[in-house]
GROMACS .gro file of C-alpha atoms in nm:
model
  419
    1UNK     CA    1   0.000   0.000   0.000
    2UNK     CA    2   0.153   0.329  -0.114
    3UNK     CA    3   0.167   0.623   0.128
    4UNK     CA    4   0.198   0.885  -0.145
    5UNK     CA    5  -0.100   1.076  -0.284
    6UNK     CA    6  -0.162   1.160  -0.646
    7UNK     CA    7  -0.086   1.523  -0.740
    8UNK     CA    8  -0.464   1.567  -0.756
    9UNK     CA    9  -0.576   1.337  -0.471
   10UNK     CA   10  -0.885   1.126  -0.528
   11UNK     CA   11  -1.105   0.985  -0.254
   12UNK     CA   12  -1.429   0.790  -0.232
   13UNK     CA   13  -1.668   0.879   0.054
   14UNK     CA   14  -1.922   0.611   0.145
   15UNK     CA   15  -2.228   0.595   0.371
   16UNK     CA   16  -2.508   0.342   0.420
   17UNK     CA   17  -2.753   0.607   0.537
   18UNK     CA   18  -2.962   0.818   0.302
   19UNK     CA   19  -2.836   1.171   0.258
   20UNK     CA   20  -3.193   1.293   0.205
   21UNK     CA   21  -3.222   1.324   0.583
   22UNK     CA   22  -2.940   1.544   0.701
   23UNK     CA   23  -2.869   1.418   1.049
   24UNK     CA   24  -2.537   1.485   1.217
   25UNK     CA   25  -2.341   1.217   1.030
   26UNK     CA   26  -2.488   1.316   0.696
   27UNK     CA   27  -2.413   1.686   0.748
   28UNK     CA   28  -2.056   1.598   0.846
   29UNK     CA   29  -2.018   1.387   0.531
   30UNK     CA   30  -2.155   1.658   0.302
   31UNK     CA   31  -1.927   1.922   0.451
   32UNK     CA   32  -1.626   1.690   0.429
   33UNK     CA   33  -1.696   1.618   0.063
   34UNK     CA   34  -1.728   1.984  -0.023
   35UNK     CA   35  -1.418   2.074   0.180
   36UNK     CA   36  -1.205   1.816   0.000
   37UNK     CA   37  -1.341   1.925  -0.338
   38UNK     CA   38  -1.270   2.289  -0.251
   39UNK     CA   39  -0.913   2.185  -0.167
   40UNK     CA   40  -0.870   2.045  -0.519
   41UNK     CA   41  -0.937   1.677  -0.449
   42UNK     CA   42  -1.141   1.460  -0.682
   43UNK     CA   43  -1.428   1.334  -0.466
   44UNK     CA   44  -1.679   1.057  -0.533
   45UNK     CA   45  -1.968   1.023  -0.287
   46UNK     CA   46  -2.145   0.686  -0.278
   47UNK     CA   47  -2.463   0.691  -0.067
   48UNK     CA   48  -2.839   0.670  -0.111
   49UNK     CA   49  -2.973   1.002  -0.247
   50UNK     CA   50  -2.623   1.144  -0.293
   51UNK     CA   51  -2.700   1.286  -0.637
   52UNK     CA   52  -3.003   1.480  -0.516
   53UNK     CA   53  -2.815   1.606  -0.210
   54UNK     CA   54  -2.531   1.755  -0.417
   55UNK     CA   55  -2.747   1.873  -0.707
   56UNK     CA   56  -2.718   2.241  -0.610
   57UNK     CA   57  -2.378   2.406  -0.663
   58UNK     CA   58  -2.195   2.076  -0.713
   59UNK     CA   59  -1.825   2.129  -0.790
   60UNK     CA   60  -1.706   1.980  -1.118
   61UNK     CA   61  -1.456   1.762  -0.929
   62UNK     CA   62  -1.728   1.604  -0.711
   63UNK     CA   63  -1.910   1.300  -0.850
   64UNK     CA   64  -2.196   1.101  -0.696
   65UNK     CA   65  -2.328   0.747  -0.721
   66UNK     CA   66  -2.657   0.630  -0.567
   67UNK     CA   67  -2.666   0.260  -0.477
   68UNK     CA   68  -2.997   0.086  -0.540
   69UNK     CA   69  -3.217   0.084  -0.229
   70UNK     CA   70  -3.426  -0.231  -0.200
   71UNK     CA   71  -3.628  -0.101   0.095
   72UNK     CA   72  -3.579   0.099   0.414
   73UNK     CA   73  -3.608  -0.059   0.757
   74UNK     CA   74  -3.894   0.117   0.939
   75UNK     CA   75  -3.798   0.281   1.265
   76UNK     CA   76  -3.425   0.264   1.190
   77UNK     CA   77  -3.429   0.464   0.863
   78UNK     CA   78  -3.159   0.224   0.739
   79UNK     CA   79  -3.169   0.160   0.363
   80UNK     CA   80  -3.132  -0.205   0.268
   81UNK     CA   81  -2.898  -0.236  -0.031
   82UNK     CA   82  -2.797  -0.520  -0.266
   83UNK     CA   83  -2.565  -0.796  -0.146
   84UNK     CA   84  -2.226  -0.702  -0.006
   85UNK     CA   85  -2.048  -0.888  -0.287
   86UNK     CA   86  -2.236  -0.698  -0.554
   87UNK     CA   87  -2.170  -0.367  -0.378
   88UNK     CA   88  -1.801  -0.449  -0.338
   89UNK     CA   89  -1.758  -0.530  -0.708
   90UNK     CA   90  -1.926  -0.203  -0.804
   91UNK     CA   91  -1.700  -0.006  -0.566
   92UNK     CA   92  -1.387  -0.175  -0.702
   93UNK     CA   93  -1.487  -0.085  -1.058
   94UNK     CA   94  -1.562   0.274  -0.955
   95UNK     CA   95  -1.240   0.300  -0.757
   96UNK     CA   96  -1.036   0.195  -1.058
   97UNK     CA   97  -1.218   0.444  -1.279
   98UNK     CA   98  -1.153   0.727  -1.035
   99UNK     CA   99  -0.796   0.612  -0.953
  100UNK     CA  100  -0.866   0.669  -0.584
  101UNK     CA  101  -0.609   0.717  -0.309
  102UNK     CA  102  -0.839   0.596  -0.033
  103UNK     CA  103  -1.192   0.537   0.091
  104UNK     CA  104  -1.363   0.713   0.383
  105UNK     CA  105  -1.671   0.546   0.533
  106UNK     CA  106  -1.926   0.715   0.760
  107UNK     CA  107  -2.130   0.410   0.867
  108UNK     CA  108  -2.095   0.049   0.979
  109UNK     CA  109  -2.332  -0.159   0.767
  110UNK     CA  110  -2.335  -0.339   0.430
  111UNK     CA  111  -2.201  -0.059   0.211
  112UNK     CA  112  -1.925   0.021   0.462
  113UNK     CA  113  -1.824  -0.346   0.477
  114UNK     CA  114  -1.826  -0.361   0.097
  115UNK     CA  115  -1.601  -0.053   0.094
  116UNK     CA  116  -1.360  -0.237   0.326
  117UNK     CA  117  -1.343  -0.530   0.081
  118UNK     CA  118  -1.300  -0.291  -0.212
  119UNK     CA  119  -1.018  -0.103  -0.040
  120UNK     CA  120  -0.831  -0.428   0.013
  121UNK     CA  121  -0.883  -0.528  -0.350
  122UNK     CA  122  -0.765  -0.186  -0.469
  123UNK     CA  123  -0.478  -0.179  -0.216
  124UNK     CA  124  -0.579   0.162  -0.081
  125UNK     CA  125  -0.641   0.258   0.283
  126UNK     CA  126  -0.989   0.266   0.435
  127UNK     CA  127  -1.062   0.537   0.690
  128UNK     CA  128  -1.358   0.472   0.921
  129UNK     CA  129  -1.522   0.787   1.060
  130UNK     CA  130  -1.704   0.704   1.384
  131UNK     CA  131  -1.995   0.935   1.456
  132UNK     CA  132  -2.179   0.735   1.723
  133UNK     CA  133  -1.984   0.505   1.951
  134UNK     CA  134  -2.181   0.589   2.263
  135UNK     CA  135  -2.494   0.400   2.161
  136UNK     CA  136  -2.748   0.414   2.443
  137UNK     CA  137  -3.059   0.195   2.429
  138UNK     CA  138  -3.313   0.105   2.701
  139UNK     CA  139  -3.211  -0.192   2.916
  140UNK     CA  140  -3.547  -0.350   2.833
  141UNK     CA  141  -3.413  -0.421   2.485
  142UNK     CA  142  -3.151  -0.663   2.622
  143UNK     CA  143  -3.337  -0.971   2.485
  144UNK     CA  144  -3.289  -0.845   2.127
  145UNK     CA  145  -2.911  -0.803   2.164
  146UNK     CA  146  -2.838  -1.142   1.999
  147UNK     CA  147  -3.064  -1.039   1.709
  148UNK     CA  148  -2.869  -0.713   1.669
  149UNK     CA  149  -2.542  -0.906   1.656
  150UNK     CA  150  -2.671  -1.163   1.408
  151UNK     CA  151  -2.827  -0.893   1.188
  152UNK     CA  152  -2.503  -0.695   1.171
  153UNK     CA  153  -2.288  -0.999   1.102
  154UNK     CA  154  -2.524  -1.104   0.823
  155UNK     CA  155  -2.513  -0.761   0.661
  156UNK     CA  156  -2.138  -0.709   0.689
  157UNK     CA  157  -1.977  -1.050   0.705
  158UNK     CA  158  -1.746  -0.910   0.973
  159UNK     CA  159  -1.641  -1.152   1.247
  160UNK     CA  160  -1.824  -1.132   1.575
  161UNK     CA  161  -1.524  -1.196   1.799
  162UNK     CA  162  -1.448  -0.827   1.856
  163UNK     CA  163  -1.695  -0.726   2.125
  164UNK     CA  164  -1.739  -0.422   2.345
  165UNK     CA  165  -1.813  -0.524   2.705
  166UNK     CA  166  -1.818  -0.196   2.895
  167UNK     CA  167  -2.192  -0.125   2.917
  168UNK     CA  168  -2.536  -0.292   2.920
  169UNK     CA  169  -2.610  -0.600   2.710
  170UNK     CA  170  -2.789  -0.408   2.437
  171UNK     CA  171  -2.538  -0.123   2.435
  172UNK     CA  172  -2.253  -0.371   2.409
  173UNK     CA  173  -2.419  -0.525   2.103
  174UNK     CA  174  -2.469  -0.184   1.940
  175UNK     CA  175  -2.118  -0.060   2.014
  176UNK     CA  176  -1.972  -0.386   1.887
  177UNK     CA  177  -2.112  -0.299   1.543
  178UNK     CA  178  -1.886   0.005   1.535
  179UNK     CA  179  -1.598  -0.185   1.692
  180UNK     CA  180  -1.599  -0.464   1.433
  181UNK     CA  181  -1.540  -0.227   1.144
  182UNK     CA  182  -1.306   0.000   1.338
  183UNK     CA  183  -1.055  -0.276   1.413
  184UNK     CA  184  -1.053  -0.380   1.045
  185UNK     CA  185  -1.004  -0.027   0.907
  186UNK     CA  186  -0.660   0.111   0.827
  187UNK     CA  187  -0.741   0.419   1.034
  188UNK     CA  188  -1.028   0.543   1.247
  189UNK     CA  189  -1.130   0.907   1.257
  190UNK     CA  190  -1.304   1.041   1.566
  191UNK     CA  191  -1.435   1.398   1.550
  192UNK     CA  192  -1.383   1.435   1.924
  193UNK     CA  193  -1.095   1.364   2.158
  194UNK     CA  194  -1.310   1.195   2.422
  195UNK     CA  195  -1.455   0.945   2.175
  196UNK     CA  196  -1.107   0.877   2.041
  197UNK     CA  197  -0.996   0.795   2.396
  198UNK     CA  198  -1.294   0.562   2.443
  199UNK     CA  199  -1.213   0.378   2.121
  200UNK     CA  200  -0.851   0.332   2.226
  201UNK     CA  201  -0.959   0.200   2.566
  202UNK     CA  202  -1.181  -0.052   2.383
  203UNK     CA  203  -0.880  -0.180   2.188
  204UNK     CA  204  -0.888   0.024   1.868
  205UNK     CA  205  -0.528   0.132   1.816
  206UNK     CA  206  -0.536   0.329   1.489
  207UNK     CA  207  -0.744   0.628   1.603
  208UNK     CA  208  -0.699   0.990   1.488
  209UNK     CA  209  -0.890   1.277   1.648
  210UNK     CA  210  -0.994   1.505   1.361
  211UNK     CA  211  -1.281   1.751   1.394
  212UNK     CA  212  -1.574   1.760   1.157
  213UNK     CA  213  -1.578   2.057   0.923
  214UNK     CA  214  -1.720   2.378   1.067
  215UNK     CA  215  -1.897   2.590   0.809
  216UNK     CA  216  -1.747   2.929   0.722
  217UNK     CA  217  -1.810   3.184   0.992
  218UNK     CA  218  -2.145   3.358   0.961
  219UNK     CA  219  -2.135   3.737   0.986
  220UNK     CA  220  -2.395   3.912   1.198
  221UNK     CA  221  -2.451   4.153   0.908
  222UNK     CA  222  -2.544   3.878   0.660
  223UNK     CA  223  -2.915   3.794   0.625
  224UNK     CA  224  -3.030   3.434   0.653
  225UNK     CA  225  -3.361   3.278   0.556
  226UNK     CA  226  -3.649   3.358   0.789
  227UNK     CA  227  -3.805   3.096   1.017
  228UNK     CA  228  -4.157   3.097   1.159
  229UNK     CA  229  -4.207   3.469   1.122
  230UNK     CA  230  -3.845   3.574   1.165
  231UNK     CA  231  -3.790   3.821   0.887
  232UNK     CA  232  -3.446   3.721   0.760
  233UNK     CA  233  -3.298   4.066   0.824
  234UNK     CA  234  -2.935   4.093   0.937
  235UNK     CA  235  -2.930   3.884   1.252
  236UNK     CA  236  -2.811   3.954   1.602
  237UNK     CA  237  -2.906   3.818   1.945
  238UNK     CA  238  -3.223   3.945   2.104
  239UNK     CA  239  -3.114   4.178   2.385
  240UNK     CA  240  -3.450   4.199   2.560
  241UNK     CA  241  -3.409   3.861   2.727
  242UNK     CA  242  -3.184   3.556   2.728
  243UNK     CA  243  -3.277   3.364   2.413
  244UNK     CA  244  -3.164   3.005   2.372
  245UNK     CA  245  -3.188   2.724   2.116
  246UNK     CA  246  -3.224   2.350   2.171
  247UNK     CA  247  -3.222   2.141   1.852
  248UNK     CA  248  -3.215   1.767   1.801
  249UNK     CA  249  -3.411   1.444   1.784
  250UNK     CA  250  -3.678   1.397   2.050
  251UNK     CA  251  -3.499   1.084   2.169
  252UNK     CA  252  -3.435   0.975   2.530
  253UNK     CA  253  -3.057   1.022   2.503
  254UNK     CA  254  -3.102   1.388   2.404
  255UNK     CA  255  -3.293   1.457   2.732
  256UNK     CA  256  -3.526   1.731   2.612
  257UNK     CA  257  -3.714   1.701   2.940
  258UNK     CA  258  -3.408   1.842   3.118
  259UNK     CA  259  -3.405   2.164   2.918
  260UNK     CA  260  -3.782   2.208   2.952
  261UNK     CA  261  -3.772   2.163   3.329
  262UNK     CA  262  -3.462   2.380   3.349
  263UNK     CA  263  -3.645   2.662   3.170
  264UNK     CA  264  -3.942   2.628   3.407
  265UNK     CA  265  -3.720   2.642   3.714
  266UNK     CA  266  -3.514   2.932   3.579
  267UNK     CA  267  -3.820   3.138   3.492
  268UNK     CA  268  -3.968   3.075   3.834
  269UNK     CA  269  -3.641   3.165   4.006
  270UNK     CA  270  -3.606   3.488   3.810
  271UNK     CA  271  -3.965   3.584   3.887
  272UNK     CA  272  -3.916   3.531   4.260
  273UNK     CA  273  -3.598   3.740   4.243
  274UNK     CA  274  -3.789   4.025   4.081
  275UNK     CA  275  -3.616   3.988   3.742
  276UNK     CA  276  -3.933   3.874   3.567
  277UNK     CA  277  -4.007   3.524   3.439
  278UNK     CA  278  -3.998   3.647   3.078
  279UNK     CA  279  -3.624   3.705   3.106
  280UNK     CA  280  -3.563   3.366   2.934
  281UNK     CA  281  -3.703   3.217   2.613
  282UNK     CA  282  -3.602   2.901   2.427
  283UNK     CA  283  -3.663   2.791   2.067
  284UNK     CA  284  -3.699   2.414   2.019
  285UNK     CA  285  -3.624   2.256   1.680
  286UNK     CA  286  -3.679   1.888   1.608
  287UNK     CA  287  -4.044   1.830   1.695
  288UNK     CA  288  -4.356   1.970   1.855
  289UNK     CA  289  -4.479   1.981   2.214
  290UNK     CA  290  -4.749   2.126   2.433
  291UNK     CA  291  -4.765   2.500   2.477
  292UNK     CA  292  -4.590   2.645   2.777
  293UNK     CA  293  -4.462   2.995   2.857
  294UNK     CA  294  -4.113   3.077   2.736
  295UNK     CA  295  -4.096   2.791   2.487
  296UNK     CA  296  -4.151   2.800   2.109
  297UNK     CA  297  -4.159   2.474   1.911
  298UNK     CA  298  -4.058   2.497   1.545
  299UNK     CA  299  -4.087   2.131   1.441
  300UNK     CA  300  -3.823   1.973   1.217
  301UNK     CA  301  -3.617   2.232   1.033
  302UNK     CA  302  -3.350   2.234   0.765
  303UNK     CA  303  -2.997   2.309   0.884
  304UNK     CA  304  -3.002   2.665   0.749
  305UNK     CA  305  -3.327   2.730   0.935
  306UNK     CA  306  -3.173   2.603   1.258
  307UNK     CA  307  -2.881   2.835   1.185
  308UNK     CA  308  -3.117   3.130   1.168
  309UNK     CA  309  -3.258   3.043   1.511
  310UNK     CA  310  -2.905   3.027   1.650
  311UNK     CA  311  -2.817   3.363   1.498
  312UNK     CA  312  -3.115   3.517   1.680
  313UNK     CA  313  -3.012   3.356   2.009
  314UNK     CA  314  -2.748   3.412   2.275
  315UNK     CA  315  -2.646   3.047   2.310
  316UNK     CA  316  -2.727   2.685   2.226
  317UNK     CA  317  -2.819   2.435   2.498
  318UNK     CA  318  -2.705   2.068   2.489
  319UNK     CA  319  -2.863   1.842   2.751
  320UNK     CA  320  -2.736   1.499   2.643
  321UNK     CA  321  -2.524   1.317   2.901
  322UNK     CA  322  -2.267   1.052   2.812
  323UNK     CA  323  -2.397   1.014   2.456
  324UNK     CA  324  -2.275   1.279   2.215
  325UNK     CA  325  -1.949   1.276   2.022
  326UNK     CA  326  -1.919   1.618   1.853
  327UNK     CA  327  -2.275   1.749   1.809
  328UNK     CA  328  -2.314   1.933   1.479
  329UNK     CA  329  -2.548   2.182   1.649
  330UNK     CA  330  -2.252   2.292   1.861
  331UNK     CA  331  -2.046   2.354   1.547
  332UNK     CA  332  -2.335   2.557   1.404
  333UNK     CA  333  -2.326   2.767   1.719
  334UNK     CA  334  -1.951   2.823   1.705
  335UNK     CA  335  -1.971   2.931   1.341
  336UNK     CA  336  -2.205   3.207   1.458
  337UNK     CA  337  -1.995   3.308   1.758
  338UNK     CA  338  -2.247   3.154   1.999
  339UNK     CA  339  -2.137   2.947   2.298
  340UNK     CA  340  -2.282   2.610   2.399
  341UNK     CA  341  -2.433   2.549   2.741
  342UNK     CA  342  -2.372   2.181   2.818
  343UNK     CA  343  -2.503   1.938   3.079
  344UNK     CA  344  -2.225   1.688   3.009
  345UNK     CA  345  -1.892   1.767   3.179
  346UNK     CA  346  -1.713   1.565   2.908
  347UNK     CA  347  -1.851   1.795   2.638
  348UNK     CA  348  -1.757   2.093   2.853
  349UNK     CA  349  -1.395   1.977   2.840
  350UNK     CA  350  -1.422   1.896   2.468
  351UNK     CA  351  -1.534   2.246   2.372
  352UNK     CA  352  -1.318   2.421   2.629
  353UNK     CA  353  -1.380   2.790   2.676
  354UNK     CA  354  -1.649   2.785   2.406
  355UNK     CA  355  -1.868   2.589   2.648
  356UNK     CA  356  -2.052   2.695   2.961
  357UNK     CA  357  -2.065   2.405   3.205
  358UNK     CA  358  -2.413   2.330   3.342
  359UNK     CA  359  -2.323   1.988   3.478
  360UNK     CA  360  -2.356   2.096   3.841
  361UNK     CA  361  -2.125   2.041   4.133
  362UNK     CA  362  -2.112   1.664   4.102
  363UNK     CA  363  -2.419   1.593   4.312
  364UNK     CA  364  -2.664   1.730   4.056
  365UNK     CA  365  -2.496   1.553   3.760
  366UNK     CA  366  -2.632   1.759   3.475
  367UNK     CA  367  -2.992   1.773   3.593
  368UNK     CA  368  -3.252   2.043   3.537
  369UNK     CA  369  -3.172   2.221   3.864
  370UNK     CA  370  -2.807   2.259   3.767
  371UNK     CA  371  -2.907   2.394   3.426
  372UNK     CA  372  -3.155   2.637   3.582
  373UNK     CA  373  -2.890   2.778   3.815
  374UNK     CA  374  -2.664   2.852   3.519
  375UNK     CA  375  -2.945   3.006   3.314
  376UNK     CA  376  -3.048   3.234   3.599
  377UNK     CA  377  -2.692   3.358   3.631
  378UNK     CA  378  -2.663   3.420   3.256
  379UNK     CA  379  -2.995   3.601   3.242
  380UNK     CA  380  -2.873   3.842   3.512
  381UNK     CA  381  -2.514   3.883   3.386
  382UNK     CA  382  -2.423   3.794   3.029
  383UNK     CA  383  -2.052   3.856   3.063
  384UNK     CA  384  -1.977   3.483   3.054
  385UNK     CA  385  -2.167   3.456   2.726
  386UNK     CA  386  -1.953   3.724   2.564
  387UNK     CA  387  -1.626   3.556   2.664
  388UNK     CA  388  -1.747   3.210   2.558
  389UNK     CA  389  -1.870   3.355   2.228
  390UNK     CA  390  -1.521   3.480   2.149
  391UNK     CA  391  -1.381   3.134   2.226
  392UNK     CA  392  -1.651   2.975   2.008
  393UNK     CA  393  -1.541   3.186   1.714
  394UNK     CA  394  -1.179   3.078   1.764
  395UNK     CA  395  -1.291   2.712   1.787
  396UNK     CA  396  -1.471   2.749   1.453
  397UNK     CA  397  -1.177   2.920   1.282
  398UNK     CA  398  -0.947   2.631   1.371
  399UNK     CA  399  -1.182   2.372   1.216
  400UNK     CA  400  -1.254   2.506   0.870
  401UNK     CA  401  -1.254   2.289   0.559
  402UNK     CA  402  -0.892   2.357   0.466
  403UNK     CA  403  -0.772   2.226   0.803
  404UNK     CA  404  -0.985   1.912   0.765
  405UNK     CA  405  -0.849   1.844   0.415
  406UNK     CA  406  -0.494   1.880   0.545
  407UNK     CA  407  -0.575   1.636   0.825
  408UNK     CA  408  -0.711   1.373   0.587
  409UNK     CA  409  -0.404   1.411   0.363
  410UNK     CA  410  -0.172   1.371   0.661
  411UNK     CA  411  -0.344   1.050   0.773
  412UNK     CA  412  -0.321   0.898   0.427
  413UNK     CA  413   0.039   1.006   0.370
  414UNK     CA  414   0.148   0.873   0.709
  415UNK     CA  415   0.030   0.529   0.613
  416UNK     CA  416  -0.266   0.568   0.848
  417UNK     CA  417  -0.054   0.535   1.161
  418UNK     CA  418  -0.240   0.661   1.467
  419UNK     CA  419  -0.163   1.008   1.604
   0.00000   0.00000   0.00000
């Protein structure tokens, strides 16, 4: 396997998931593809709905291929594709046509496993980007853990001997899916340092911490599209009260109930202190809920619409605990010079001075009361928001597309040795 890149590097980016739904992994993939293309690489994206996703403003050096989707598993939103052997042969043929230097996968299922086989046939390195290692499922699902293992082994053909054993039965089965591919890859990319550490502890030795691409910084004098009555004029935080954004799936691991209860407690605390309960408002993107004071639900929004909400806010709130890797919503905030208020002390360390720690003193462990205490303080004195906003901007500047492209090149040229 050669460690040298072509003068005009060529890479194939692969994902089992449909790009028609831009979740965190899909957004990261799209931004990576555009960043590499902008850096002069020849990029080929292979994923369901890739062509439609890149239809607008597609660079001439970015190609797409859409694998045939047989059907989509309900509930999981996982497209079922042709057999791994058929997929692998198609990827080998495409890789030869594009004269690729390597393959980057963003998933762990049939297409990713086919990409692994193709990389070996083509004698090029395979880089496995891990977006979700901290799978977290209800303990009640433990009886289906053997089914999860058998399903994944059937799809991928990867051996089942590599197993994660550090959590519940069902979580171990889910994390083992990631682990099986990670130990076979030539290199593993983790967008966060704390996930990279967890992978190394689990026995994955070829791990590189490389941030996802942060979009170009958004100026406060540049209009964005309006959302739910917002007029799209040049955006700036609302100064009348502390305005926040929470955006994500309404899933147990995201803990939306923590932010809702935190807002209730903070508003009540401010009212009793004479500051007025209307001193805090939060915009929720990702679903709908029952009406309550100080909360506006916007349903599911496109990423640019979420960006508009962030631009109108003072900060983004993240209430997950022990689950997230590098939440894309946090990168959206940093690109707009907005800090992130986090309930997870691990994420607080990950984002450094761009984060405001709402994890509590150790006894509260990221609960609603700890969040409320922080929000009350910020509503009264926003000095901490200003300092964290400056740090957020610096965080975003260091993680632009050019830096990511240089990181990918370095991993490939180093023969994929861990750093």
